[in-house]
Coordinates of C-alpha atoms in Angstrom, one line a residue:
M1 CA 97.0 4.5 34.5
K2 CA 94.5 6.8 32.9
L3 CA 92.9 3.9 30.9
L4 CA 92.6 1.9 34.1
L5 CA 91.0 4.8 35.9
S6 CA 88.5 5.3 33.1
I7 CA 87.5 1.7 33.1
T8 CA 87.1 1.7 36.9
L9 CA 84.9 4.8 36.7
F10 CA 82.8 3.3 33.9
I11 CA 82.3 0.1 35.9
S12 CA 81.5 2.0 39.1
T13 CA 79.0 4.2 37.2
F14 CA 77.3 1.1 35.7
L15 CA 77.0 -0.6 39.1
I16 CA 75.5 2.6 40.6
Q17 CA 73.0 2.8 37.8
A18 CA 72.1 -0.8 38.2
Q19 CA 71.3 -0.5 41.9
Q20 CA 67.6 -0.4 42.8
T21 CA 65.6 0.6 45.8
K22 CA 62.2 -1.1 46.1
K23 CA 59.4 -0.8 48.7
A24 CA 57.4 -3.9 49.7
L25 CA 54.7 -4.7 52.2
F26 CA 54.2 -8.3 53.2
I27 CA 50.7 -9.4 54.3
G28 CA 50.5 -13.0 55.4
N29 CA 50.9 -15.3 58.4
S30 CA 53.4 -17.6 59.9
Y31 CA 54.7 -18.8 56.5
T32 CA 55.9 -15.2 56.0
A33 CA 56.9 -14.6 59.6
Y34 CA 59.0 -17.8 59.9
N35 CA 62.7 -16.9 59.8
N36 CA 61.6 -13.3 59.0
L37 CA 61.2 -13.7 55.2
P38 CA 61.1 -9.9 54.5
Q39 CA 64.4 -9.4 56.3
L40 CA 66.0 -12.3 54.4
V41 CA 64.9 -10.6 51.1
A42 CA 66.4 -7.3 52.4
N43 CA 69.7 -9.0 53.2
M44 CA 69.9 -10.5 49.8
A45 CA 69.2 -7.1 48.2
Q46 CA 71.9 -5.5 50.2
S47 CA 74.4 -8.1 49.1
T48 CA 73.8 -7.1 45.5
G49 CA 73.9 -3.4 46.0
D50 CA 70.1 -3.1 46.0
S51 CA 67.9 -1.9 48.9
L52 CA 64.5 -3.1 50.1
I53 CA 62.3 -0.9 52.3
F54 CA 59.7 -3.2 53.9
D55 CA 56.9 -3.6 56.4
S56 CA 54.8 -6.6 57.3
H57 CA 51.7 -7.9 59.0
T58 CA 51.8 -11.6 59.6
P59 CA 49.6 -13.0 62.5
G60 CA 49.7 -16.8 62.6
G61 CA 46.8 -18.6 60.8
N62 CA 45.4 -15.5 59.2
R63 CA 43.3 -16.0 56.1
F64 CA 42.5 -13.7 53.3
L65 CA 39.1 -12.9 54.9
H66 CA 41.0 -11.8 58.0
H67 CA 43.4 -9.6 56.0
A68 CA 40.6 -7.9 54.1
A69 CA 38.7 -7.0 57.3
N70 CA 41.8 -5.9 59.3
A71 CA 42.2 -2.2 60.1
T72 CA 46.0 -2.7 60.6
V73 CA 46.3 -4.2 57.1
M74 CA 44.4 -1.3 55.5
N75 CA 46.5 1.3 57.4
K76 CA 49.7 -0.4 56.3
I77 CA 48.6 -0.5 52.7
F78 CA 47.9 3.3 52.8
S79 CA 51.1 4.1 54.7
N80 CA 53.4 4.1 51.6
D81 CA 53.4 4.1 47.8
W82 CA 54.5 0.4 47.8
D83 CA 56.1 -1.0 44.7
F84 CA 54.9 -4.5 45.7
V85 CA 52.4 -5.8 48.3
S86 CA 52.9 -9.5 48.9
L87 CA 49.6 -11.4 49.6
Q88 CA 49.6 -14.8 51.3
G89 CA 46.6 -16.7 52.6
Q90 CA 46.4 -19.5 55.1
S91 CA 48.5 -22.4 54.0
Q92 CA 45.5 -24.7 53.1
E93 CA 42.7 -22.3 52.1
V94 CA 43.8 -21.6 48.5
A95 CA 43.8 -25.3 47.8
F96 CA 40.3 -25.9 49.2
D97 CA 37.2 -26.9 47.1
S98 CA 35.7 -24.5 44.7
A99 CA 32.8 -23.5 46.9
T100 CA 35.0 -22.5 49.8
F101 CA 37.5 -20.9 47.4
Y102 CA 35.0 -18.7 45.7
Q103 CA 33.2 -17.8 48.9
D104 CA 36.1 -17.1 51.3
V105 CA 39.2 -16.5 49.1
Y106 CA 38.3 -15.0 45.8
P107 CA 36.2 -11.9 46.8
N108 CA 38.6 -11.0 49.7
V109 CA 41.6 -11.2 47.4
K110 CA 39.8 -8.9 44.9
L111 CA 39.1 -6.4 47.7
L112 CA 42.7 -6.4 48.8
C113 CA 44.0 -5.9 45.2
D114 CA 41.5 -3.1 44.6
T115 CA 42.5 -1.4 47.8
I116 CA 46.2 -1.7 47.0
R117 CA 45.6 0.0 43.6
S118 CA 43.4 2.7 45.1
N119 CA 46.4 3.8 47.2
N120 CA 48.8 3.8 44.3
E121 CA 47.9 2.6 40.7
C122 CA 51.4 1.4 40.2
S123 CA 51.6 -0.7 43.3
Q124 CA 51.8 -4.4 42.3
P125 CA 50.0 -7.1 44.2
L126 CA 52.3 -10.1 44.4
F127 CA 50.9 -13.4 45.4
Y128 CA 53.1 -15.6 47.7
T129 CA 52.5 -19.0 46.0
T130 CA 53.0 -21.4 48.9
W131 CA 53.8 -25.1 48.8
G132 CA 52.1 -28.4 49.6
R133 CA 52.8 -29.9 53.0
Q134 CA 55.6 -32.4 53.2
N135 CA 53.3 -35.5 53.3
G136 CA 50.1 -33.9 52.3
D137 CA 47.2 -32.5 54.4
N138 CA 46.0 -35.3 56.7
L139 CA 43.3 -33.0 58.2
N140 CA 41.5 -32.6 54.9
C141 CA 42.5 -35.8 53.2
A142 CA 39.1 -37.5 53.9
F143 CA 37.1 -34.7 52.4
L144 CA 39.5 -33.7 49.5
P145 CA 41.4 -36.7 48.3
Y146 CA 43.9 -34.6 46.3
M147 CA 45.1 -33.1 49.6
C148 CA 46.3 -36.5 50.8
T149 CA 49.7 -36.1 49.0
Y150 CA 52.2 -33.3 48.7
Q151 CA 51.9 -33.3 44.9
G152 CA 48.2 -33.0 44.9
M153 CA 48.1 -30.2 47.5
D154 CA 50.9 -28.4 45.8
S155 CA 49.4 -28.6 42.4
A156 CA 46.1 -27.2 43.7
L157 CA 47.9 -24.3 45.4
T158 CA 49.8 -23.3 42.3
A159 CA 46.8 -23.6 40.1
N160 CA 44.6 -21.5 42.3
Y161 CA 47.2 -18.8 43.0
T162 CA 47.7 -18.6 39.2
L163 CA 43.9 -18.1 38.8
L164 CA 44.0 -15.3 41.4
A165 CA 46.9 -13.6 39.6
Q166 CA 45.2 -13.9 36.2
D167 CA 41.8 -12.6 37.3
N168 CA 43.3 -9.8 39.3
Q169 CA 46.0 -9.0 36.7
T170 CA 48.9 -9.2 39.1
E171 CA 52.3 -10.9 39.5
M172 CA 53.0 -14.1 41.5
S173 CA 56.1 -15.2 43.4
P174 CA 56.4 -18.9 42.5
V175 CA 57.9 -20.1 45.7
G176 CA 55.9 -23.4 45.6
P177 CA 57.2 -24.2 42.1
V178 CA 60.7 -23.5 43.2
W179 CA 60.2 -25.8 46.2
N180 CA 58.8 -28.5 43.9
Y181 CA 61.9 -28.3 41.6
I182 CA 64.2 -28.6 44.6
R183 CA 62.3 -31.5 46.1
T184 CA 62.4 -33.3 42.7
H185 CA 66.0 -32.6 41.7
H186 CA 67.7 -32.1 45.1
P187 CA 65.8 -34.2 47.7
N188 CA 68.8 -34.0 50.0
I189 CA 67.9 -30.4 50.8
N190 CA 65.2 -30.3 53.5
L191 CA 62.9 -27.4 53.0
Y192 CA 60.6 -28.1 55.9
A193 CA 60.6 -27.4 59.6
A194 CA 60.0 -30.3 62.0
D195 CA 56.2 -30.0 61.6
G196 CA 56.3 -30.8 57.8
S197 CA 54.5 -27.5 57.0
H198 CA 56.5 -24.4 57.9
P199 CA 59.8 -23.6 56.2
S200 CA 63.2 -24.6 57.5
A201 CA 66.1 -22.2 57.0
A202 CA 66.7 -23.6 53.6
G203 CA 63.0 -23.3 52.8
S204 CA 62.9 -19.7 53.8
Y205 CA 66.1 -19.0 51.8
A206 CA 64.4 -20.5 48.7
A207 CA 61.3 -18.3 49.3
A208 CA 63.5 -15.2 49.8
C209 CA 65.5 -15.9 46.6
T210 CA 62.2 -16.2 44.7
F211 CA 60.9 -12.9 46.1
Y212 CA 64.2 -11.1 45.4
T213 CA 63.9 -12.3 41.8
L214 CA 60.3 -11.1 41.4
I215 CA 60.8 -7.7 43.2
F216 CA 64.1 -6.7 41.6
K217 CA 63.8 -8.7 38.3
K218 CA 67.3 -9.8 38.8
D219 CA 69.2 -13.1 38.5
P220 CA 69.2 -14.6 42.1
T221 CA 72.7 -16.2 41.5
L222 CA 74.0 -12.7 41.9
I223 CA 73.1 -12.9 45.6
N224 CA 76.2 -12.8 47.8
W225 CA 74.6 -13.8 51.1
N226 CA 73.9 -17.4 52.1
Y227 CA 72.1 -17.1 55.5
N228 CA 74.7 -19.4 57.1
L229 CA 73.8 -22.3 54.9
A230 CA 76.5 -24.4 53.3
T231 CA 77.7 -22.8 50.1
A232 CA 76.7 -25.9 48.1
V233 CA 73.2 -25.7 49.5
S234 CA 72.7 -21.9 49.0
D235 CA 74.2 -22.1 45.4
T236 CA 71.8 -25.0 44.5
I237 CA 68.8 -23.0 45.8
K238 CA 69.8 -19.9 43.9
R239 CA 70.2 -21.9 40.7
A240 CA 66.7 -23.4 41.3
A241 CA 65.2 -19.9 41.8
K242 CA 66.9 -18.7 38.6
R243 CA 65.6 -21.7 36.6
I244 CA 62.0 -21.5 37.7
A245 CA 61.5 -17.8 38.5
Y246 CA 64.1 -15.6 36.7
D247 CA 64.3 -17.6 33.4
S248 CA 60.5 -17.5 33.1
L249 CA 59.6 -14.1 34.5
A250 CA 56.9 -13.6 31.9
K251 CA 55.2 -16.8 33.0
W252 CA 54.5 -15.4 36.5
D253 CA 53.4 -11.9 35.3
F254 CA 49.7 -11.3 34.6
S255 CA 49.9 -7.6 35.5
L256 CA 47.7 -4.8 34.4
K257 CA 50.3 -2.2 33.7
Y258 CA 52.0 -3.2 30.5
P259 CA 52.4 -0.2 28.2
K260 CA 52.1 -0.9 24.5
A261 CA 54.4 0.7 22.0
S262 CA 52.7 1.6 18.7
F263 CA 53.2 4.6 16.4
T264 CA 52.5 6.0 13.0
I265 CA 54.9 7.9 10.8
L266 CA 53.0 10.7 9.1
P267 CA 53.8 11.6 5.4
Q268 CA 57.0 13.5 4.9
T269 CA 56.8 17.3 5.0
G270 CA 59.8 19.0 3.5
N271 CA 62.9 17.5 5.2
Q272 CA 61.2 16.4 8.3
L273 CA 59.0 13.6 9.7
Q274 CA 56.3 13.7 12.3
F275 CA 55.8 10.7 14.6
K276 CA 52.4 10.0 16.3
L277 CA 51.7 7.6 19.2
D278 CA 48.8 5.4 18.4
T279 CA 47.6 5.5 22.0
L280 CA 48.4 7.4 25.2
S281 CA 46.7 4.7 27.4
R282 CA 49.0 3.4 30.2
I283 CA 52.0 5.4 29.1
D284 CA 53.9 7.5 31.6
S285 CA 56.8 8.6 29.4
V286 CA 58.4 7.8 26.0
R287 CA 61.8 7.8 24.4
W288 CA 62.3 8.1 20.6
D289 CA 65.5 7.1 18.7
F290 CA 65.3 8.5 15.2
G291 CA 68.1 6.3 13.8
D292 CA 70.4 9.2 13.1
G293 CA 71.8 9.7 16.6
A294 CA 69.0 12.0 17.8
T295 CA 66.5 11.2 20.5
S296 CA 63.4 12.8 22.0
S297 CA 61.1 12.4 25.0
T298 CA 58.2 14.3 23.3
Y299 CA 55.1 12.2 22.8
N300 CA 54.5 13.2 19.2
P301 CA 57.7 14.7 17.9
I302 CA 58.7 16.3 14.6
H303 CA 62.2 15.5 13.5
P304 CA 64.3 16.9 10.6
Y305 CA 66.7 14.7 8.8
A306 CA 70.0 16.1 7.3
S307 CA 70.3 13.4 4.6
G308 CA 68.3 10.8 2.8
G309 CA 68.5 7.2 3.8
T310 CA 66.8 4.3 5.4
Y311 CA 66.5 4.8 9.2
Q312 CA 65.6 2.5 12.0
I313 CA 63.0 4.3 14.2
Q314 CA 62.6 3.0 17.7
L315 CA 60.0 3.9 20.3
K316 CA 60.2 2.9 24.0
V317 CA 57.2 3.5 26.2
Y318 CA 57.2 3.3 30.0
N319 CA 54.5 2.8 32.7
C320 CA 54.9 1.7 36.3
S321 CA 58.5 0.6 35.8
K322 CA 57.6 -1.5 32.8
V323 CA 58.8 -0.9 29.3
D324 CA 57.7 -1.9 25.8
S325 CA 59.5 -1.1 22.5
L326 CA 58.8 -1.1 18.8
S327 CA 61.1 -0.5 15.8
Q328 CA 60.2 0.5 12.2
S329 CA 62.4 0.9 9.2
H330 CA 61.6 4.1 7.2
T331 CA 63.2 5.5 4.0
F332 CA 63.6 9.2 4.0
I333 CA 64.2 11.0 0.7
L334 CA 66.0 14.4 1.1
N335 CA 63.9 17.2 -0.5
G336 CA 65.3 18.1 -3.9
L337 CA 67.1 14.9 -4.8
E338 CA 64.1 13.5 -6.5
D339 CA 64.0 16.6 -8.7
E340 CA 67.7 16.2 -9.4
F341 CA 67.1 12.8 -10.8
Q342 CA 64.0 13.8 -12.7
N343 CA 66.0 16.6 -14.3
N344 CA 68.7 14.1 -15.3
Q345 CA 66.0 11.8 -16.6
L346 CA 67.1 8.6 -14.8
L347 CA 65.2 5.8 -16.4
V348 CA 64.2 2.6 -14.6
Y349 CA 62.2 0.3 -16.9
P350 CA 60.2 -1.7 -17.8
N351 CA 57.7 -1.5 -14.9
P352 CA 56.0 -4.0 -14.6
V353 CA 59.2 -6.1 -15.3
K354 CA 59.4 -9.7 -16.4
D355 CA 63.1 -10.7 -16.3
Y356 CA 65.5 -7.8 -16.9
L357 CA 65.3 -4.3 -15.4
Q358 CA 67.0 -1.5 -17.3
I359 CA 68.8 1.4 -15.4
V360 CA 69.7 4.2 -17.7
S361 CA 71.3 7.5 -16.8
P362 CA 71.7 10.2 -19.4
N363 CA 75.2 11.0 -18.2
G364 CA 76.3 7.4 -18.5
N365 CA 77.2 7.0 -14.8
Q366 CA 74.7 4.4 -13.9
K367 CA 77.5 1.9 -13.1
S368 CA 78.3 4.0 -10.1
L369 CA 74.8 3.5 -8.7
E370 CA 73.7 0.9 -6.2
I371 CA 70.2 -0.6 -6.5
R372 CA 68.6 -2.2 -3.4
L373 CA 65.6 -4.5 -3.8
F374 CA 63.1 -4.8 -0.9
N375 CA 59.9 -6.7 -0.4
T376 CA 56.7 -5.0 0.9
S377 CA 57.6 -5.7 4.5
G378 CA 60.8 -3.7 4.1
K379 CA 63.2 -6.7 4.1
L380 CA 66.3 -6.1 2.0
L381 CA 66.4 -9.0 -0.6
H382 CA 69.4 -8.1 -2.8
R383 CA 71.9 -5.4 -3.7
F384 CA 72.9 -4.8 -7.4
Q385 CA 75.5 -2.5 -8.9
A386 CA 73.6 -0.7 -11.6
K387 CA 74.4 -1.7 -15.2
E388 CA 72.6 -2.0 -18.4
E389 CA 70.5 -4.9 -17.2
I390 CA 69.5 -6.3 -13.8
N391 CA 68.4 -9.9 -13.9
L392 CA 65.2 -10.3 -11.7
S393 CA 64.1 -13.7 -13.3
A394 CA 64.8 -15.6 -10.0
F395 CA 62.3 -13.4 -8.0
K396 CA 58.7 -14.3 -7.6
N397 CA 55.8 -12.3 -9.0
G398 CA 54.6 -9.5 -6.9
I399 CA 55.2 -6.0 -5.6
Y400 CA 58.7 -4.8 -4.6
F401 CA 60.5 -1.6 -3.9
I402 CA 63.8 -0.4 -5.3
E403 CA 66.0 2.2 -3.9
V404 CA 68.8 4.0 -5.9
F405 CA 71.9 5.1 -4.0
S406 CA 74.9 7.1 -5.1
N407 CA 78.0 7.1 -2.8
G408 CA 75.8 6.0 0.1
R409 CA 73.1 8.7 -0.4
L410 CA 69.5 7.7 -1.2
L411 CA 68.4 9.3 -4.4
S412 CA 65.2 7.6 -5.3
R413 CA 62.7 5.0 -4.2
Q414 CA 60.2 3.4 -6.6
K415 CA 57.5 0.7 -6.5
L416 CA 58.3 -2.2 -8.9
I417 CA 55.9 -4.9 -10.1
K418 CA 57.3 -8.3 -11.1
V419 CA 55.3 -10.4 -13.6
D420 CA 55.7 -13.5 -15.7

């Protein structure tokens, strides 16, 4: 009974820790308003134990130039420290010719992104990548031939939304690519409303699954709410969102706020090491793991080691809910052990060595020693039990390092040169 209770408490604690609350503002038009996309995302989040706090501004037909000049949009941006602000233009404008795109879309998108970040540097603009119309855009077909078909219009939308995300260093919600996958592999699922443009219930569900994935960075197949769709349909849509959005999260992320983990280990002083971050740029907090069970959140910590050995040092750096990590292997020699071996006159020769390396201890206990051979990158190549001769003839010429251990304790580390 006690074991069952412990397991239950552990699982409950894990689930609580895994829950997230995110805040998102949706700026768009009828494509966002249809079926109340923000509420659908919130319902999905609730089904997984997460929570979405949201607001929206979605007048029909609004373009990016309308959003950028709208006082309500600006007031909503500054009303909260949003985690994400979804940006959606009019359904055709992002696919228009270059002249229109760079005149009407590009500068207004930049203004919106700059405004979002001026409110909160960690707010992430998130482009709502929309889809091509069911049978192409008949209104613009005569002027822009690629708009005559779904595939041509859809490709232009995805390409230009990707360009906007790249140039503004943001993320994008790949709803259009998810729709494309469903249309190709599951044509029995109708994503369109009767007008062949706006989303059906299934289309909005696909959009919401994609947004859930991008906002919470979680597998959409965990969603336990199907919006009254048939289970087979909702499951198919969730799997499509997982394949296109979740399994390729990095593909849709061009964001500015990636921290970079990089550090230097300073020369050993006594029985301690000092660790120094190579940069403080874009770092909110850090976590060090010194490889001996100890950790630290100090930027440039000093850490004592109780015993010699090779330790795996790991640094994690955080910024705006993003994390990067780096590990380095470092050999620490406990102060005094080198002198102990020098006093005992342990001999490792010849150096440079051609074929056979000699290990000689004056007390005759070299057979109890373990020798480890590393390359210059720190990769362990071989372990030897020390004896009168160690055969190195199979190893290439170059520089190596050897470490001498006794009963698991590191006693010495030396550079070794292998020659013909």
